[in-house]
Amino acid sequence: MTGTPEPHSVEGGRQLSAVEQQAGTGGRALADGPAVPGAAPGAGATLGQESWMLVVVAGVLAYIAMLDMNIVNVALSEIGDSFGIAPSTAQWAQLSYQLPVIALLLPVGRMLDRIPLRPVLLAAVSGFALFSIAASVAPWAAWLFGARLLQGCCAAVLFVMMPVLAVRAVRPDQRGRAMSVPATLGPLGAATGPTIGGLLLDHVGWQAVFLLKIPFCLVALVVAARALPRPPAPAVSPEPRRGADSGVGFPAEAALIGGALATLLLALTLSVDSPAWLLLAVAAVPPLVLWLRSAAGRFTTGLLREAGTWGVVGSVFTLAAGFASMHYVLALHLQRNADFSATQSGLALFAFPCAMGLAGPLGGRLSDRFGPRPLTLTGAALVALGLALISPLDADWTSYDIAWRLAIAGVGMGLNGGPTQTLAMTAAPSRKVATAGSLNQLFRNLGFALGPALATAASSLGDSGAGSARAGLLLALALACCSLPMLWPALGRRRPPVG
């Protein structure tokens, strides 16, 4: 059969294409909800150009959302001087963005399982751009922090939207390639953010850090408006929600998750000067327990049990935290202790995102051919190998000595990202795809947020500049190694399709 497969009716009023019928669980994941650009619920994925345009939109959103997660760090000192506030206060220009992102990911994921994507996507991208502009013209610090808080709320929607767009835009046998786009470009945004931010800070000013994303947002708006036309009214009434996913308190859940994370970050940050502050982390336990006992928490843990992806999301956290720890420690060490120039440091650190960008599409293609499971474990093993090679951190190493070691870890992260996301989302029931994607994004963002704080706490155990850096790198290595036993059960599991 050639061309676009003709849809075939199936029991229950849904339609599956021939490709989806052959693909098993992949077809079912596309069959529920507004799965296809401009199609009614139940239509199979199209094979046209618009589908891959949506994958490009997902990649652009992944890049700018993660770029904003890290690019502001380099401007905190200038922001503090501009508003006459202390560095600890200026840090809220970053935390005001991170906290709502992490707090809202799970509630937003469940919301997107129940409503059309188009209006939410257009509103979130528009809000992200408008609040970025508002942050750039802030006349005082409180204005800036408020704009960043609202921008973080929009970014939470973008983070959930990325994998959902990618998984719903293409045929099941092309999912690995599609998923590798946002899974690669997201961490690339995190890795290149400090470098781009430094250039803008030196030549333009801190306001440009917030305006950089505006052209990307405009492109994403135009393409999304074209590729996601208003869906027609569904022919079949939506399936009623059942069980613990109904009646979930959106504000309460966000407050519990955000409160636990804020308390943990505060404990890790303050413990650098006084280790006794680590006891504050105990205060994060009550809101976490309350969330786990709530309907939202039971729904989320039930999804992880149903899909069998506890180890997958755990590995997403440990790899993200290991990457963030390594990047933070090396960036400080090379300029403060190794007497590297900014250019030398940038070139050495750029090896990681460069290798990752090259390996990401390869990982997607190999995942489509051999399945995502082998790629997830191979990629994680390469990340651990690269971090093991760099953890000694000899004082005589040149930029090249550091770069090739980072390149090995970057190749591993590129091979792992897309297949891991694909594995988590295809294992989930079709009616919960967005929630599964939000879980992956939650654990990845938790890793990015906690990694530098954990590295700072570990570095304080070192006895010198180089010794502190080695302690932080050993922590990064330990985190990466933890991902291997987490992924091993998923590697051998061949679960039947769930729907």
Coordinates of C-alpha atoms in Angstrom, one line a residue:
M1 CA 0.0 0.0 0.0
T2 CA 1.3 3.4 -0.9
G3 CA 0.4 6.9 0.1
T4 CA -1.5 7.9 3.2
P5 CA -3.3 4.8 4.6
E6 CA -7.1 4.9 4.5
P7 CA -8.7 5.0 8.0
H8 CA -10.7 2.0 9.1
S9 CA -13.6 2.1 11.5
V10 CA -13.2 0.2 14.7
E11 CA -15.5 -0.7 17.6
G12 CA -16.5 2.2 19.8
G13 CA -16.7 4.9 17.2
R14 CA -12.9 5.5 16.9
Q15 CA -10.9 5.2 13.7
L16 CA -7.5 3.7 13.3
S17 CA -5.3 3.9 10.2
A18 CA -3.8 0.7 8.8
V19 CA -0.4 1.8 10.1
E20 CA -1.8 2.3 13.6
Q21 CA -3.5 -1.1 13.6
Q22 CA -0.2 -2.7 12.8
A23 CA 1.6 -0.7 15.4
G24 CA -0.4 -1.9 18.4
T25 CA -0.1 0.5 21.3
G26 CA 1.4 3.3 19.2
G27 CA -1.8 3.5 17.2
R28 CA -3.9 3.5 20.3
A29 CA -2.0 6.4 21.7
L30 CA -2.8 8.4 18.6
A31 CA -6.4 7.3 18.5
D32 CA -7.7 9.1 21.6
G33 CA -8.1 12.8 21.9
P34 CA -7.2 15.5 19.3
A35 CA -4.3 13.5 18.1
V36 CA -3.8 14.9 14.7
P37 CA -3.5 18.5 13.3
G38 CA -7.0 19.5 12.3
A39 CA -8.5 16.1 12.8
A40 CA -11.3 15.1 15.0
P41 CA -10.7 12.8 17.9
G42 CA -10.1 9.3 16.7
A43 CA -8.3 10.2 13.5
G44 CA -5.0 8.6 12.8
A45 CA -1.8 10.6 12.3
T46 CA -1.3 12.2 9.0
L47 CA 1.9 11.8 7.0
G48 CA 2.0 15.3 5.5
Q49 CA 4.4 18.1 6.0
E50 CA 2.3 19.7 8.7
S51 CA 2.9 16.9 11.0
W52 CA 6.7 17.3 10.9
M53 CA 6.2 21.1 11.2
L54 CA 4.6 20.4 14.6
V55 CA 7.7 18.4 15.6
V56 CA 9.8 21.4 14.7
V57 CA 7.5 23.6 16.8
A58 CA 8.0 21.1 19.7
G59 CA 11.7 21.4 19.3
V60 CA 11.7 25.2 19.2
L61 CA 9.5 25.3 22.4
A62 CA 11.8 22.8 24.1
Y63 CA 14.8 24.9 23.3
I64 CA 13.5 28.3 24.4
A65 CA 11.8 26.9 27.6
M66 CA 15.1 25.2 28.7
L67 CA 17.2 28.2 27.5
D68 CA 15.2 30.4 29.8
M69 CA 15.7 28.0 32.7
N70 CA 19.5 28.7 32.6
I71 CA 20.3 31.8 30.6
V72 CA 19.2 34.2 33.4
N73 CA 21.8 32.8 35.8
V74 CA 24.6 34.7 34.2
A75 CA 22.7 38.0 34.4
L76 CA 21.8 37.8 38.1
S77 CA 24.7 40.0 39.2
E78 CA 23.9 42.7 36.7
I79 CA 20.2 42.5 37.6
G80 CA 21.1 42.9 41.3
D81 CA 23.2 46.0 40.6
S82 CA 20.6 47.5 38.3
F83 CA 17.9 47.3 41.0
G84 CA 20.2 47.8 44.0
I85 CA 19.3 44.4 45.6
A86 CA 21.4 41.7 47.2
P87 CA 22.5 38.7 45.1
S88 CA 20.4 36.4 47.2
T89 CA 17.4 38.5 46.3
A90 CA 18.3 38.8 42.6
Q91 CA 18.3 35.0 42.6
W92 CA 14.5 35.1 42.6
A93 CA 14.6 36.2 39.0
Q94 CA 15.5 32.6 38.4
L95 CA 13.5 30.9 41.1
S96 CA 10.3 32.7 40.2
Y97 CA 10.5 30.9 36.8
Q98 CA 11.6 27.5 38.0
L99 CA 9.1 27.0 40.8
P100 CA 5.8 27.4 38.9
V101 CA 7.3 25.3 36.0
I102 CA 7.8 22.4 38.3
A103 CA 4.7 22.9 40.5
L104 CA 2.3 23.1 37.5
L105 CA 3.7 20.3 35.3
L106 CA 1.5 17.5 36.6
P107 CA -1.8 19.5 36.8
V108 CA -1.2 20.8 33.3
G109 CA -0.5 17.3 32.0
R110 CA -3.9 16.1 33.2
M111 CA -5.6 19.2 31.8
L112 CA -4.1 18.5 28.3
D113 CA -5.4 14.9 28.5
R114 CA -9.0 16.4 28.5
I115 CA -9.0 19.5 26.3
P116 CA -7.8 20.4 22.7
L117 CA -4.2 21.4 22.2
R118 CA -4.6 24.3 19.8
P119 CA -6.0 27.1 22.1
V120 CA -3.8 26.1 25.0
L121 CA -0.6 26.1 22.8
L122 CA -1.4 29.5 21.3
A123 CA -2.2 31.1 24.6
A124 CA 0.9 29.6 26.3
V125 CA 3.3 30.8 23.6
S126 CA 1.7 34.2 23.5
G127 CA 1.9 34.6 27.2
F128 CA 5.5 33.4 27.3
A129 CA 6.5 36.1 24.8
L130 CA 4.5 38.9 26.4
F131 CA 5.8 38.2 29.9
S132 CA 9.3 38.0 28.5
I133 CA 8.9 41.5 27.2
A134 CA 7.4 42.6 30.5
A135 CA 10.5 41.2 32.3
S136 CA 12.8 43.1 30.0
V137 CA 11.2 46.5 30.7
A138 CA 10.8 45.9 34.5
P139 CA 11.2 49.3 36.4
W140 CA 11.7 47.6 39.7
A141 CA 12.6 44.1 41.1
A142 CA 9.1 43.1 42.2
W143 CA 7.8 43.7 38.6
L144 CA 10.6 41.5 37.3
F145 CA 9.8 38.7 39.7
G146 CA 6.1 38.8 39.0
A147 CA 6.7 38.7 35.2
R148 CA 9.0 35.8 35.6
L149 CA 6.4 34.0 37.8
L150 CA 3.8 34.4 35.1
Q151 CA 6.3 33.4 32.4
G152 CA 7.0 30.2 34.4
C153 CA 3.3 29.3 34.4
C154 CA 3.2 29.6 30.6
A155 CA 6.5 27.6 30.4
A156 CA 4.9 24.7 32.3
V157 CA 2.4 24.4 29.5
L158 CA 5.1 24.4 26.9
F159 CA 7.1 21.7 28.7
V160 CA 4.1 19.4 28.7
M161 CA 3.1 20.3 25.1
M162 CA 6.5 19.4 23.6
P163 CA 6.4 15.6 23.8
V164 CA 2.6 15.5 23.2
L165 CA 3.0 17.4 19.9
A166 CA 5.8 15.1 18.9
V167 CA 4.1 11.8 19.7
R168 CA 0.8 12.8 18.1
A169 CA 2.2 14.4 14.9
V170 CA 3.8 11.4 13.2
R171 CA 3.2 7.7 12.5
P172 CA 4.1 5.3 15.3
D173 CA 7.1 4.0 13.3
Q174 CA 8.6 7.5 13.2
R175 CA 8.1 8.4 16.9
G176 CA 11.7 7.9 17.9
R177 CA 12.9 10.4 15.3
A178 CA 10.1 12.8 16.3
M179 CA 10.7 12.5 20.0
S180 CA 14.4 13.0 19.6
V181 CA 13.9 16.6 18.4
P182 CA 12.5 18.1 21.6
A183 CA 14.4 15.7 23.8
T184 CA 17.7 16.9 22.2
L185 CA 16.9 20.6 21.8
G186 CA 15.7 21.0 25.3
P187 CA 19.0 20.0 27.0
L188 CA 20.8 21.9 24.3
G189 CA 19.0 25.0 25.4
A190 CA 20.1 24.3 29.0
A191 CA 23.7 23.8 27.9
T192 CA 24.0 26.8 25.6
G193 CA 22.1 29.2 27.8
P194 CA 25.0 30.5 29.9
T195 CA 27.2 31.0 26.8
I196 CA 24.6 32.9 24.9
G197 CA 23.6 34.9 28.0
G198 CA 27.2 35.9 28.6
L199 CA 27.5 37.2 25.1
L200 CA 24.3 39.2 25.4
L201 CA 25.3 40.5 28.8
D202 CA 28.7 41.7 27.6
H203 CA 27.5 43.4 24.4
V204 CA 23.8 44.4 24.9
G205 CA 22.7 44.3 28.5
W206 CA 20.6 42.0 30.8
Q207 CA 17.3 43.1 29.2
A208 CA 18.4 41.3 26.0
V209 CA 18.5 38.0 27.9
F210 CA 14.7 38.1 28.1
L211 CA 14.1 39.4 24.6
L212 CA 16.1 36.7 22.9
K213 CA 13.1 34.3 22.8
I214 CA 10.7 36.6 21.1
P215 CA 11.5 35.7 17.5
F216 CA 11.3 32.0 18.3
C217 CA 7.9 32.5 19.9
L218 CA 6.6 34.4 16.8
V219 CA 7.7 31.6 14.5
A220 CA 6.2 29.0 16.8
L221 CA 2.9 30.9 16.8
V222 CA 2.7 31.2 13.1
V223 CA 3.5 27.6 12.4
A224 CA 1.2 26.2 15.2
A225 CA -1.7 28.4 14.0
R226 CA -1.3 26.9 10.6
A227 CA -0.6 23.3 11.5
L228 CA -3.2 23.1 14.3
P229 CA -6.5 24.4 12.8
R230 CA -9.6 24.5 15.0
P231 CA -10.8 20.9 15.3
P232 CA -14.3 20.1 14.3
A233 CA -16.9 19.1 16.9
P234 CA -16.2 15.5 18.0
A235 CA -18.6 12.9 16.5
V236 CA -18.5 10.8 19.7
S237 CA -19.0 12.1 23.2
P238 CA -15.8 12.1 25.3
E239 CA -15.3 9.2 27.5
P240 CA -16.2 10.1 31.1
R241 CA -13.3 10.4 33.5
R242 CA -13.1 7.6 36.0
G243 CA -11.3 7.1 39.3
A244 CA -8.7 9.2 41.0
D245 CA -8.2 11.5 38.0
S246 CA -11.5 13.3 38.6
G247 CA -12.0 16.2 40.9
V248 CA -8.3 17.0 41.3
G249 CA -7.6 20.3 43.0
F250 CA -5.3 22.2 40.6
P251 CA -4.2 25.0 43.0
A252 CA -3.8 22.7 46.0
E253 CA -1.7 20.3 44.0
A254 CA 0.5 23.1 42.6
A255 CA 1.0 24.5 46.1
L256 CA 2.0 21.2 47.6
I257 CA 4.5 20.3 44.9
G258 CA 5.9 23.9 44.8
G259 CA 6.1 24.2 48.5
A260 CA 8.0 20.9 48.9
L261 CA 10.5 21.9 46.1
A262 CA 11.0 25.4 47.4
T263 CA 11.8 24.1 50.9
L264 CA 14.3 21.5 49.5
L265 CA 16.0 24.1 47.3
L266 CA 16.3 26.5 50.2
A267 CA 17.8 23.9 52.4
L268 CA 20.4 22.9 49.8
T269 CA 21.3 26.5 49.1
L270 CA 21.7 27.6 52.7
S271 CA 23.7 24.4 53.7
V272 CA 26.7 25.8 51.7
D273 CA 27.4 28.2 54.6
S274 CA 26.1 26.0 57.4
P275 CA 25.4 22.2 56.9
A276 CA 22.8 22.4 59.7
W277 CA 20.4 24.0 57.2
L278 CA 20.1 20.6 55.6
L279 CA 17.7 19.7 58.4
L280 CA 15.3 22.1 56.8
A281 CA 14.8 19.5 54.0
V282 CA 12.7 17.6 56.5
A283 CA 10.0 20.3 56.2
A284 CA 9.6 19.2 52.5
V285 CA 8.2 15.8 53.6
P286 CA 4.7 16.8 54.9
P287 CA 3.5 18.6 51.7
L288 CA 4.9 15.7 49.7
V289 CA 3.1 13.1 51.8
L290 CA -0.1 15.1 51.6
W291 CA 0.2 15.2 47.8
L292 CA 0.8 11.5 47.6
R293 CA -2.3 10.8 49.7
S294 CA -4.4 13.2 47.5
A295 CA -6.5 12.1 44.5
A296 CA -3.8 13.7 42.2
G297 CA -1.0 11.8 43.9
R298 CA -2.8 8.5 43.7
F299 CA -3.7 9.1 40.1
T300 CA 0.0 9.8 39.2
T301 CA 1.5 6.9 41.1
G302 CA -1.2 4.6 39.7
L303 CA -0.2 5.7 36.2
L304 CA 3.5 4.9 36.9
R305 CA 2.4 1.4 38.2
E306 CA 0.1 0.8 35.2
A307 CA 2.8 1.8 32.7
G308 CA 5.7 0.2 34.6
T309 CA 7.9 3.3 34.2
W310 CA 9.0 4.1 37.7
G311 CA 12.6 3.3 36.7
V312 CA 12.4 5.3 33.5
V313 CA 11.3 8.6 35.2
G314 CA 13.9 7.9 37.9
S315 CA 16.6 7.6 35.4
V316 CA 15.4 10.9 33.7
F317 CA 15.9 12.6 37.1
T318 CA 19.3 11.2 37.9
L319 CA 20.8 11.9 34.4
A320 CA 19.4 15.4 34.4
A321 CA 20.8 16.1 37.9
G322 CA 24.1 14.5 36.9
F323 CA 24.4 16.7 33.8
A324 CA 23.4 19.9 35.7
S325 CA 25.9 19.1 38.5
M326 CA 28.7 18.5 36.0
H327 CA 28.0 21.6 34.0
Y328 CA 27.8 23.8 37.0
V329 CA 31.0 22.5 38.6
L330 CA 33.1 22.6 35.5
A331 CA 32.0 26.1 34.5
L332 CA 33.1 27.5 37.9
H333 CA 36.3 25.5 38.1
L334 CA 37.6 26.3 34.6
Q335 CA 37.4 30.0 35.2
R336 CA 38.2 30.3 38.9
N337 CA 40.8 27.6 39.5
A338 CA 42.1 26.4 36.1
D339 CA 42.9 29.9 34.7
F340 CA 40.9 29.2 31.5
S341 CA 39.8 32.2 29.6
A342 CA 36.1 32.6 29.0
T343 CA 36.6 31.5 25.4
Q344 CA 38.6 28.4 26.4
S345 CA 36.0 27.5 28.9
G346 CA 33.2 28.0 26.5
L347 CA 34.9 25.9 23.8
A348 CA 35.6 23.0 26.2
L349 CA 32.0 23.0 27.6
F350 CA 30.5 23.3 24.1
A351 CA 31.7 19.8 23.3
F352 CA 28.9 18.3 25.4
P353 CA 25.9 20.0 23.6
C354 CA 27.6 19.7 20.2
A355 CA 28.0 15.9 20.6
M356 CA 24.5 15.7 22.0
G357 CA 23.0 17.6 19.1
L358 CA 24.7 15.2 16.6
A359 CA 23.8 12.0 18.5
G360 CA 20.1 13.0 19.2
P361 CA 18.8 12.4 15.7
L362 CA 20.8 9.2 15.4
G363 CA 19.3 7.9 18.7
G364 CA 15.8 8.6 17.2
R365 CA 16.5 6.7 14.0
L366 CA 18.0 3.7 15.9
S367 CA 15.1 3.8 18.3
D368 CA 12.6 3.5 15.4
R369 CA 14.6 0.6 14.0
F370 CA 15.5 -1.4 17.1
G371 CA 13.1 -0.1 19.7
P372 CA 13.7 2.5 22.5
R373 CA 14.8 0.1 25.2
P374 CA 18.4 -0.7 24.1
L375 CA 19.1 3.0 23.3
T376 CA 18.1 4.2 26.8
L377 CA 20.5 1.9 28.5
T378 CA 23.4 2.5 26.0
G379 CA 23.0 6.2 26.3
A380 CA 23.0 6.2 30.1
A381 CA 26.1 4.0 30.1
L382 CA 28.0 6.4 27.8
V383 CA 27.0 9.4 30.1
A384 CA 28.4 7.5 33.1
L385 CA 31.6 6.6 31.2
G386 CA 32.2 10.2 30.1
L387 CA 31.7 11.5 33.7
A388 CA 33.9 8.7 35.0
L389 CA 36.7 9.9 32.6
I390 CA 36.4 13.5 33.6
S391 CA 36.0 13.1 37.4
P392 CA 39.8 13.0 38.1
L393 CA 40.0 16.5 36.7
D394 CA 43.8 16.8 36.4
A395 CA 45.2 20.4 36.8
D396 CA 47.3 19.9 33.6
W397 CA 44.4 19.1 31.3
T398 CA 43.9 21.3 28.3
S399 CA 40.6 22.3 26.7
Y400 CA 41.0 19.3 24.4
D401 CA 41.4 16.9 27.3
I402 CA 38.2 18.1 28.8
A403 CA 36.3 18.4 25.5
W404 CA 36.7 14.8 24.3
R405 CA 35.6 13.4 27.7
L406 CA 32.5 15.7 27.7
A407 CA 31.8 14.6 24.1
I408 CA 31.4 11.0 25.2
A409 CA 28.9 12.0 27.8
G410 CA 27.1 14.3 25.3
V411 CA 26.8 11.4 22.8
G412 CA 25.2 9.3 25.6
M413 CA 22.8 12.0 26.5
G414 CA 21.8 12.4 22.9
L415 CA 21.2 8.7 22.4
N416 CA 19.2 8.5 25.7
G417 CA 16.9 11.5 25.5
G418 CA 14.4 10.7 22.7
P419 CA 14.1 6.9 23.3
T420 CA 13.5 7.5 27.0
Q421 CA 10.7 9.9 26.3
T422 CA 9.3 7.5 23.7
L423 CA 9.5 4.6 26.1
A424 CA 7.6 6.4 28.9
M425 CA 4.8 7.8 26.7
T426 CA 4.1 4.7 24.6
A427 CA 3.9 2.6 27.8
A428 CA 1.2 4.8 29.2
P429 CA -2.5 4.4 28.4
S430 CA -3.6 6.5 25.5
R431 CA -6.0 8.6 27.5
K432 CA -3.1 9.6 29.8
V433 CA -0.4 10.4 27.2
A434 CA -0.1 14.1 28.3
T435 CA 0.2 13.1 32.0
A436 CA 2.9 10.6 31.1
G437 CA 4.8 13.4 29.2
S438 CA 4.4 15.8 32.1
L439 CA 5.9 13.2 34.5
N440 CA 9.0 12.9 32.4
Q441 CA 9.3 16.7 32.2
L442 CA 8.7 17.0 35.9
F443 CA 11.6 14.7 36.8
R444 CA 13.9 16.2 34.2
N445 CA 13.3 19.7 35.5
L446 CA 13.7 18.5 39.0
G447 CA 17.1 17.2 38.0
F448 CA 18.1 20.5 36.3
A449 CA 16.9 22.5 39.3
L450 CA 18.4 20.3 42.1
G451 CA 21.6 19.4 40.3
P452 CA 23.6 22.7 40.9
A453 CA 22.3 22.8 44.5
L454 CA 23.4 19.2 45.1
A455 CA 26.8 19.9 43.5
T456 CA 27.3 23.0 45.6
A457 CA 26.6 21.0 48.8
A458 CA 29.0 18.2 47.6
S459 CA 31.7 20.7 46.6
S460 CA 31.8 22.1 50.1
L461 CA 33.2 18.8 51.2
G462 CA 36.4 19.3 49.2
D463 CA 39.5 20.8 50.7
S464 CA 40.6 23.0 47.8
G465 CA 39.5 24.5 44.5
A466 CA 40.3 21.4 42.5
G467 CA 39.3 19.1 45.4
S468 CA 35.9 20.8 45.6
A469 CA 35.4 20.4 41.9
R470 CA 36.3 16.7 42.0
A471 CA 33.8 16.2 44.8
G472 CA 31.0 17.8 42.7
L473 CA 32.0 15.7 39.7
L474 CA 32.0 12.5 41.7
L475 CA 28.4 13.4 42.8
A476 CA 27.5 13.8 39.1
L477 CA 29.1 10.5 38.3
A478 CA 27.2 8.8 41.1
L479 CA 23.9 10.2 39.9
A480 CA 24.5 9.0 36.3
C481 CA 25.5 5.5 37.5
C482 CA 22.2 5.3 39.5
S483 CA 20.3 5.5 36.2
L484 CA 21.7 2.2 35.0
P485 CA 20.0 -0.1 37.5
M486 CA 16.8 2.0 37.2
L487 CA 16.6 1.3 33.5
W488 CA 17.6 -2.3 33.5
P489 CA 14.1 -3.6 34.4
A490 CA 12.5 -1.5 31.7
L491 CA 15.0 -2.9 29.2
G492 CA 13.8 -6.5 29.7
R493 CA 10.1 -5.7 30.1
R494 CA 7.8 -6.3 27.1
R495 CA 4.5 -5.0 28.3
P496 CA 1.3 -5.6 26.4
P497 CA -0.4 -2.6 24.8
V498 CA -2.4 -0.6 27.3
G499 CA -5.3 1.7 26.3

